[in-house]
């Protein structure tokens, strides 16, 4: 049965792969994009693209209204939008710290809160948050990013407890290093060092993250909530 799915940050990278996977399965998919124009591929897939910066509550409200009007209340929310602003602690400004928390954690709170309103009324819903292996292991130069991604785990587990009785699940995916614009910014040397630490010896493809998201939103995963699912080639084992 076709569901109403919303993916934040779905214009590129992991978000686009997630949108592609849900659309291929026959769901009605809306994606948010923040800058530029959404790729033609989204139109070809029949996805609805809605401009929305998740740091702005008014834009979030407007985006939800548009999605609800065009494809109905959101039944599956994938909170994927995220940013990095890497810097060693002593060089990290208040602004660098706050901006990453504002997008990755508070922005996620905003979109989840708005989706949960209608899910609670419907007595069903699936929420999947995209965290990172870095939120569990830590990463030098990414204190802001790691804090925001670790925060998502406590957030999701609180919601799993709060919303479970209404048949709403809330789970976290913790990807390792995935081949997207975010990691293209790394030097060849940094990439080689990372790959050495990954038992599977390679980066993930965005589609591999998307497959786990789809699983957590499927009927087969109806009894899974509050879980942190690693999609990291074994990098974070034990965390
Ligand atoms: N790549 C990795 O190795 C990796 C590993 C673990 C976790 N993750 C997480 O996976 C998610 C997707 O990452 P990615 O690699 O696909 O990154 P990406 O290619 O840099 O894409 C990030 C997406 O988030 C959107 N976004 C950023 N700030 C936003 C805001 N304020 N409001 C709305 N949208 C915003 C971007 O929109 P614009 O196009 O407008 O900038 C873009 O669509 C992120 O949460 C990231 O932290 C990535």
CSV table of C-alpha atoms and ligand atoms in Angstrom, one decimal:
chain,number,residue,atom,x,y,z
A,1,UNK,CA,0.0,0.0,0.0
A,2,UNK,CA,1.3,3.4,-0.9
A,3,UNK,CA,2.2,5.6,2.0
A,4,UNK,CA,3.0,9.3,2.4
A,5,UNK,CA,6.7,9.6,3.0
A,6,UNK,CA,8.8,12.7,3.7
A,7,UNK,CA,12.6,12.8,3.5
A,8,UNK,CA,14.4,15.9,4.6
A,9,UNK,CA,17.5,16.9,2.6
A,10,UNK,CA,16.4,14.6,-0.2
A,11,UNK,CA,17.9,16.5,-3.1
A,12,UNK,CA,21.2,14.8,-3.0
A,13,UNK,CA,23.4,12.2,-1.3
A,14,UNK,CA,21.8,9.8,1.1
A,15,UNK,CA,18.5,11.6,1.2
A,16,UNK,CA,18.1,11.3,-2.6
A,17,UNK,CA,18.9,7.6,-2.4
A,18,UNK,CA,16.3,7.2,0.3
A,19,UNK,CA,13.7,9.0,-1.8
A,20,UNK,CA,14.5,6.8,-4.8
A,21,UNK,CA,14.1,3.7,-2.7
A,22,UNK,CA,10.6,4.6,-1.4
A,23,UNK,CA,9.5,5.9,-4.8
A,24,UNK,CA,10.6,2.6,-6.4
A,25,UNK,CA,8.5,0.7,-3.8
A,26,UNK,CA,5.4,2.7,-4.9
A,27,UNK,CA,5.1,5.2,-2.0
A,28,UNK,CA,4.2,8.8,-2.4
A,29,UNK,CA,7.4,10.6,-1.6
A,30,UNK,CA,8.1,14.3,-0.8
A,31,UNK,CA,11.6,15.6,-0.2
A,32,UNK,CA,12.8,18.9,1.2
A,33,UNK,CA,15.6,20.8,-0.4
A,34,UNK,CA,17.2,23.9,1.0
A,35,UNK,CA,19.3,25.5,-1.8
A,36,UNK,CA,19.3,25.6,-5.6
A,37,UNK,CA,16.8,23.7,-7.7
A,38,UNK,CA,15.9,20.1,-7.0
A,39,UNK,CA,17.4,17.6,-9.5
A,40,UNK,CA,15.3,16.6,-12.5
A,41,UNK,CA,15.5,13.0,-11.3
A,42,UNK,CA,13.0,13.8,-8.5
A,43,UNK,CA,10.4,15.0,-11.0
A,44,UNK,CA,11.1,11.9,-13.1
A,45,UNK,CA,10.5,9.7,-10.1
A,46,UNK,CA,7.2,11.5,-9.4
A,47,UNK,CA,8.5,13.0,-6.1
A,48,UNK,CA,7.2,16.2,-4.7
A,49,UNK,CA,10.1,18.7,-3.9
A,50,UNK,CA,9.4,21.3,-1.3
A,51,UNK,CA,11.8,24.0,-0.4
A,52,UNK,CA,12.5,24.1,3.4
A,53,UNK,CA,15.3,25.1,5.7
A,54,UNK,CA,14.8,23.1,8.8
A,55,UNK,CA,16.4,25.8,11.0
A,56,UNK,CA,13.3,28.0,10.2
A,57,UNK,CA,10.1,26.9,12.0
A,58,UNK,CA,7.9,28.9,9.6
A,59,UNK,CA,9.4,27.1,6.6
A,60,UNK,CA,8.9,23.7,8.3
A,61,UNK,CA,5.2,24.5,8.9
A,62,UNK,CA,4.8,25.7,5.3
A,63,UNK,CA,6.5,22.6,3.9
A,64,UNK,CA,4.2,20.3,6.0
A,65,UNK,CA,1.1,22.1,4.9
A,66,UNK,CA,2.1,21.7,1.2
A,67,UNK,CA,3.0,18.0,1.7
A,68,UNK,CA,-0.3,17.3,3.5
A,69,UNK,CA,-2.3,19.1,0.9
A,70,UNK,CA,-0.6,17.2,-2.0
A,71,UNK,CA,0.0,13.7,-0.7
A,72,UNK,CA,-1.7,13.5,2.7
A,73,UNK,CA,-0.4,13.5,6.3
A,74,UNK,CA,3.2,12.1,6.6
A,75,UNK,CA,3.1,8.5,7.6
A,76,UNK,CA,6.9,7.9,7.3
A,77,UNK,CA,9.3,10.6,8.2
A,78,UNK,CA,13.0,10.3,7.4
A,79,UNK,CA,15.0,13.1,9.1
A,80,UNK,CA,18.1,13.0,7.1
A,81,UNK,CA,19.2,16.7,6.6
A,82,UNK,CA,22.5,17.4,8.3
A,83,UNK,CA,25.6,19.5,8.1
A,84,UNK,CA,29.2,19.4,9.3
A,85,UNK,CA,31.5,22.3,10.3
A,86,UNK,CA,34.6,20.5,11.4
A,87,UNK,CA,37.2,22.2,13.5
A,88,UNK,CA,39.5,21.3,16.4
A,89,UNK,CA,37.9,22.3,19.8
A,90,UNK,CA,40.1,25.3,20.5
A,91,UNK,CA,39.4,26.7,17.1
A,92,UNK,CA,35.7,25.9,17.1
A,93,UNK,CA,33.6,29.0,17.5
A,94,UNK,CA,30.3,29.3,19.4
A,95,UNK,CA,28.7,29.8,16.0
A,96,UNK,CA,30.3,26.6,14.5
A,97,UNK,CA,28.9,24.6,17.4
A,98,UNK,CA,25.5,26.2,17.6
A,99,UNK,CA,24.9,26.0,13.8
A,100,UNK,CA,25.5,22.3,13.6
A,101,UNK,CA,23.3,21.6,16.7
A,102,UNK,CA,20.6,23.9,15.2
A,103,UNK,CA,20.4,21.9,12.0
A,104,UNK,CA,21.2,18.3,13.0
A,105,UNK,CA,19.5,18.2,16.4
A,106,UNK,CA,17.0,21.1,16.8
A,107,UNK,CA,16.0,20.9,13.1
A,108,UNK,CA,15.3,17.2,13.5
A,109,UNK,CA,13.2,17.9,16.7
A,110,UNK,CA,11.2,20.5,14.6
A,111,UNK,CA,10.4,18.1,11.8
A,112,UNK,CA,9.7,15.2,14.0
A,113,UNK,CA,7.4,17.2,16.3
A,114,UNK,CA,5.4,18.4,13.4
A,115,UNK,CA,5.0,14.9,11.9
A,116,UNK,CA,4.1,13.3,15.2
A,117,UNK,CA,1.1,15.5,15.5
A,118,UNK,CA,-0.7,13.8,12.7
A,119,UNK,CA,0.8,10.3,13.4
A,120,UNK,CA,-0.6,10.5,17.0
A,121,UNK,CA,-4.0,11.2,15.5
A,122,UNK,CA,-3.7,8.3,13.0
A,123,UNK,CA,-2.4,5.9,15.7
A,124,UNK,CA,0.5,4.9,13.4
A,125,UNK,CA,3.7,6.2,12.0
A,126,UNK,CA,7.4,5.5,11.3
A,127,UNK,CA,10.2,7.9,12.2
A,128,UNK,CA,13.8,7.2,11.1
A,129,UNK,CA,16.6,9.6,12.1
A,130,UNK,CA,19.9,9.6,10.3
A,131,UNK,CA,22.7,9.8,12.9
A,132,UNK,CA,26.3,8.7,12.4
A,133,UNK,CA,28.8,6.3,13.6
A,134,UNK,CA,30.7,9.4,14.8
A,135,UNK,CA,27.9,10.1,17.3
A,136,UNK,CA,28.8,6.8,19.0
A,137,UNK,CA,32.6,6.7,18.6
A,138,UNK,CA,33.5,10.4,18.6
A,139,UNK,CA,35.8,12.0,16.1
A,140,UNK,CA,38.6,14.5,16.5
A,141,UNK,CA,37.7,17.7,14.9
A,142,UNK,CA,34.0,17.0,14.9
A,143,UNK,CA,32.9,17.6,18.5
A,144,UNK,CA,29.9,19.7,17.3
A,145,UNK,CA,28.8,17.1,14.7
A,146,UNK,CA,29.3,14.1,17.1
A,147,UNK,CA,27.4,15.8,19.9
A,148,UNK,CA,24.5,16.5,17.6
A,149,UNK,CA,24.4,12.9,16.2
A,150,UNK,CA,24.7,11.4,19.7
A,151,UNK,CA,21.8,13.7,20.8
A,152,UNK,CA,19.6,12.1,18.2
A,153,UNK,CA,20.0,8.7,19.9
A,154,UNK,CA,18.6,10.1,23.3
A,155,UNK,CA,16.0,12.0,21.4
A,156,UNK,CA,14.8,8.9,19.4
A,157,UNK,CA,14.8,6.6,22.4
A,158,UNK,CA,12.7,9.1,24.4
A,159,UNK,CA,10.2,9.2,21.5
A,160,UNK,CA,10.2,5.4,21.2
A,161,UNK,CA,9.0,5.4,24.8
A,162,UNK,CA,6.6,8.3,24.4
A,163,UNK,CA,5.0,7.3,21.2
A,164,UNK,CA,5.1,3.5,21.3
A,165,UNK,CA,1.7,3.0,22.7
A,166,UNK,CA,0.3,4.8,19.6
A,167,UNK,CA,1.9,2.4,17.2
A,168,UNK,CA,4.6,4.9,16.2
A,169,UNK,CA,8.2,3.6,16.0
A,170,UNK,CA,11.3,5.8,16.2
A,171,UNK,CA,14.6,4.4,15.1
A,172,UNK,CA,18.1,5.6,14.3
A,173,UNK,CA,20.4,4.7,11.5
A,174,UNK,CA,24.1,5.2,12.2
A,175,UNK,CA,25.9,5.2,8.9
A,176,UNK,CA,29.7,5.0,8.7
A,177,UNK,CA,31.5,6.7,5.8
A,178,UNK,CA,29.2,7.0,2.8
A,179,UNK,CA,30.2,8.1,-0.7
A,180,UNK,CA,28.5,11.6,-0.9
A,181,UNK,CA,29.4,15.3,-1.2
A,182,UNK,CA,29.9,15.3,2.6
A,183,UNK,CA,32.9,12.9,2.4
A,184,UNK,CA,34.1,14.1,-1.0
A,185,UNK,CA,35.4,17.0,1.0
A,186,UNK,CA,38.0,14.7,2.6
A,187,UNK,CA,41.5,14.4,1.1
A,188,UNK,CA,42.7,11.2,-0.5
A,189,UNK,CA,45.0,10.6,2.5
A,190,UNK,CA,42.1,11.0,5.0
A,191,UNK,CA,39.9,8.7,2.9
A,192,UNK,CA,42.6,6.0,2.8
A,193,UNK,CA,43.1,6.2,6.6
A,194,UNK,CA,39.4,5.8,7.1
A,195,UNK,CA,39.1,2.8,4.8
A,196,UNK,CA,41.9,1.1,6.7
A,197,UNK,CA,39.7,1.1,9.8
A,198,UNK,CA,36.6,-0.3,8.2
A,199,UNK,CA,36.4,-4.1,8.4
A,200,UNK,CA,34.6,-4.2,5.1
A,201,UNK,CA,37.4,-2.1,3.6
A,202,UNK,CA,35.3,0.4,1.6
A,203,UNK,CA,32.9,3.3,1.9
A,204,UNK,CA,29.1,2.6,1.8
A,205,UNK,CA,27.0,3.6,-1.2
A,206,UNK,CA,24.0,5.8,-0.3
A,207,UNK,CA,21.7,3.0,-1.5
A,208,UNK,CA,23.0,0.7,1.2
A,209,UNK,CA,21.8,3.2,3.9
A,210,UNK,CA,18.5,3.7,2.0
A,211,UNK,CA,17.8,-0.1,2.2
A,212,UNK,CA,18.0,-0.1,6.0
A,213,UNK,CA,15.8,2.9,6.2
A,214,UNK,CA,13.2,1.2,4.0
A,215,UNK,CA,13.4,-1.9,6.2
A,216,UNK,CA,12.8,0.1,9.4
A,217,UNK,CA,9.7,1.7,7.7
A,218,UNK,CA,8.4,-1.7,6.5
A,219,UNK,CA,5.8,-4.0,8.1
A,220,UNK,CA,8.6,-6.5,8.8
A,221,UNK,CA,10.1,-4.0,11.3
A,222,UNK,CA,6.8,-3.3,13.2
A,223,UNK,CA,8.3,-4.5,16.5
A,224,UNK,CA,11.6,-2.5,16.2
A,225,UNK,CA,11.7,0.8,18.0
A,226,UNK,CA,14.4,2.7,19.9
A,227,UNK,CA,17.1,0.8,17.9
A,228,UNK,CA,20.3,2.2,16.6
A,229,UNK,CA,21.1,0.4,13.4
A,230,UNK,CA,24.7,0.6,12.2
A,231,UNK,CA,25.3,0.7,8.5
A,232,UNK,CA,29.0,1.2,8.8
A,233,UNK,CA,30.9,-1.7,7.4
A,234,UNK,CA,31.8,-2.8,11.0
A,235,UNK,CA,33.6,0.5,11.9
A,236,UNK,CA,31.6,1.1,15.1
A,237,UNK,CA,31.4,-2.5,16.3
A,238,UNK,CA,30.7,-2.7,20.1
A,239,UNK,CA,29.3,0.9,20.4
B,1,LIG,N1,28.2,10.9,4.0
B,1,LIG,C1,28.5,10.3,5.1
B,1,LIG,O1,29.6,9.7,5.2
B,1,LIG,C2,27.6,10.3,6.3
B,1,LIG,C3,27.9,9.4,7.4
B,1,LIG,C4,27.1,9.3,8.5
B,1,LIG,C5,26.0,10.1,8.5
B,1,LIG,N2,25.7,11.0,7.5
B,1,LIG,C6,24.4,11.8,7.7
B,1,LIG,O2,23.6,11.5,6.6
B,1,LIG,C7,22.8,12.6,6.3
B,1,LIG,C8,22.9,12.9,4.8
B,1,LIG,O3,24.3,13.1,4.5
B,1,LIG,P1,24.9,13.2,3.0
B,1,LIG,O4,26.2,12.6,3.1
B,1,LIG,O5,23.9,12.8,2.0
B,1,LIG,O6,25.1,14.8,3.0
B,1,LIG,P2,25.1,15.9,1.9
B,1,LIG,O7,25.3,15.3,0.5
B,1,LIG,O8,25.9,17.0,2.3
B,1,LIG,O9,23.5,16.3,1.9
B,1,LIG,C9,23.0,17.0,3.0
B,1,LIG,C10,21.6,17.3,2.8
B,1,LIG,O10,21.0,18.0,4.0
B,1,LIG,C11,20.4,19.2,3.5
B,1,LIG,N3,20.5,20.2,4.5
B,1,LIG,C12,21.6,20.7,5.2
B,1,LIG,N4,21.2,21.7,6.0
B,1,LIG,C13,19.9,21.8,5.9
B,1,LIG,C14,18.9,22.7,6.5
B,1,LIG,N5,19.3,23.6,7.4
B,1,LIG,N6,17.6,22.6,6.1
B,1,LIG,C15,17.3,21.7,5.2
B,1,LIG,N7,18.1,20.8,4.6
B,1,LIG,C16,19.4,20.9,5.0
B,1,LIG,C17,21.2,19.6,2.3
B,1,LIG,O11,20.5,20.5,1.5
B,1,LIG,P3,21.3,21.5,0.5
B,1,LIG,O12,21.5,20.6,-0.7
B,1,LIG,O13,20.4,22.6,0.2
B,1,LIG,O14,22.6,21.9,1.1
B,1,LIG,C18,21.4,18.2,1.6
B,1,LIG,O15,20.2,17.9,1.0
B,1,LIG,C19,23.3,13.8,7.2
B,1,LIG,O16,22.5,13.9,8.3
B,1,LIG,C20,24.7,13.3,7.6
B,1,LIG,O17,25.1,13.8,8.8
B,1,LIG,C21,26.4,11.1,6.4
